[in-house]
Amino acid sequence: MKAIAGLAFVLAAAVANAQTPDTILVNGKIVTADPQSSMREALAVRDGRIVALGSSAQMRRLAGPQSRVIDLQGRTVIPGLIDSHLHAIRAAQTFATEVNWIGAASLVEALARVTEASRTMKPGAWLIVAGGWNVQQFKENRRPTQAELVAAAPNNPVYIQLGYGWAMLTPMAIKALNVTTAADGSVSGGQNTIIALFDKLPKPTFDQQVDGTKKFFRELNRLGITGVYDPGGNNLLPEDYQALFKVWRQGDMSVRVAYTLCGNVPGGEFEELKNLVALVPQGFGDDMLRFGGLGERITAAMNNNNRPTDAEKAKYYEIVKWAADRGMALTMHWGNDASVGQLLDIFERVNKETPIGNLRWSIAHLNDASEASLRRMKALGIGWTVQDAMYFGGEGYVQQAGAAAAKRVPPVNTGTKIGVPIGGGTDAHRVASYNPFTSLQWFLDGKTVAGTAIRGPEETPDRLDALRFYTLGSAWFSFDEKKRGSLEVGKLADLAVLSKDYMTVPVDEVHSIESVLTLVGGKVVYASGPFTKLER
Ligand SMILES: [Zn+2]
């Protein structure tokens, strides 16, 4: 009898041990973003997943001798942020070799970053700022002059790009590239001019790309990001994915990446895409790296084209019909509501022949989406990735469309009411900053970088809704909303412990929030301040 009781005790201990959490977070304010919007004090993680949530006392009772117990000292925890439209693969490739002006409050500060890079990089290295800034963020409210760039780094070729519309080169850069510029050293023109110019710049070596990828992902972790949906983009060819693939093979990914593929050869996109995905089924990969379909540019002819011809639409239809037949997801870049009917007509035609309702197709941007378009999207099961384009572009939009129209841009509350899946994000790093807290603040106050309030209360989400766009909402686009995006039992332990309480800090401080501890699959990928020693 005694022996049997002893055996039962041993068995119970073994079972308990198998369920003992490896990490427990206590004394926190955990914003779970579950369906009930529950707040919890503590959670427990085992093998990369959340195994329990509750009070600190309840979670402490689950701890075994091996469990790591982290005292959050009252800090706020949110689900790891997911940017549903971040050109992360491209940004990562050059992160170790580019200078960035993201968040610089003055031109003086921006130029100082160029000078600093000229000291830390190899002598004579190219100093490249490839976007991610705008004029209104500087208190001087203007672009740099060529003379200022020369003064900042007299012994380096310097290249500064503003969005996709303008670039400035110093004489050393002009000579090295052998290009023609305006008298002041600038190049302006359409997107294609700037893309072609950028292609002439020296590319980082493969090792620099790998290094840049790891550093960029760590930078995203610093800002609480644990996942991205990468929509390909300009200047991004198959060889440009190899650094990312190496980081994945090495097991060094600290951000989960779902990626889509673009057509790059004008007129030859169908052949190109067929070749690219012939042996890559939709969803192929693992929880760190997953193939997510086509986009955001599917054919050059339909890219930023408000009046596509019948022939251009026929070609596009052929590709997306083929994608539907193969069960592929896709995301499509579209700028404005006035012409989006051209795209929705095609999607509706495909849907009649091959239902696309479960394929998680999406439209990116469409900042001025009308209620009618959102209803058509809902009927097709199409999601909407929303970025903080108005943070940089708000004043321009008011000039073009008027203050009244700008009040409802983008209409995320209407989209939510209609039931369109919405993901948050930025479109970084050429045309925007990748900082999710800049974007979250903009969701909440509708203010541009210059401080102009543009959006009205009708289309302003509350804090939890904005957070949901950036977590569960974004997870939907890669079929991951049951795996991540909220902090619930069984989900991946992707989370961020914040430097300030996102739920209660004054709105104008949201942009300054950082993570002090970021977990991806229960693993510490970033830690600072009181948690520094938890990393590695
Ligand atoms: Zn786009």
mmCIF file of C-alpha atoms and ligand atoms in Angstrom, residues 85 296 333 365, ligand 1:
data_model
loop_
_atom_site.group_PDB
_atom_site.id
_atom_site.type_symbol
_atom_site.label_atom_id
_atom_site.label_comp_id
_atom_site.label_asym_id
_atom_site.label_seq_id
_atom_site.Cartn_x
_atom_site.Cartn_y
_atom_site.Cartn_z
ATOM 1 C CA HIS A 85 3.052 45.976 -44.212
ATOM 2 C CA GLU A 296 2.242 43.858 -53.200
ATOM 3 C CA HIS A 333 -0.969 47.874 -53.316
ATOM 4 C CA HIS A 365 -3.023 51.482 -48.291
HETATM 5 ZN ZN ZN B 1 2.595 49.656 -51.234
#
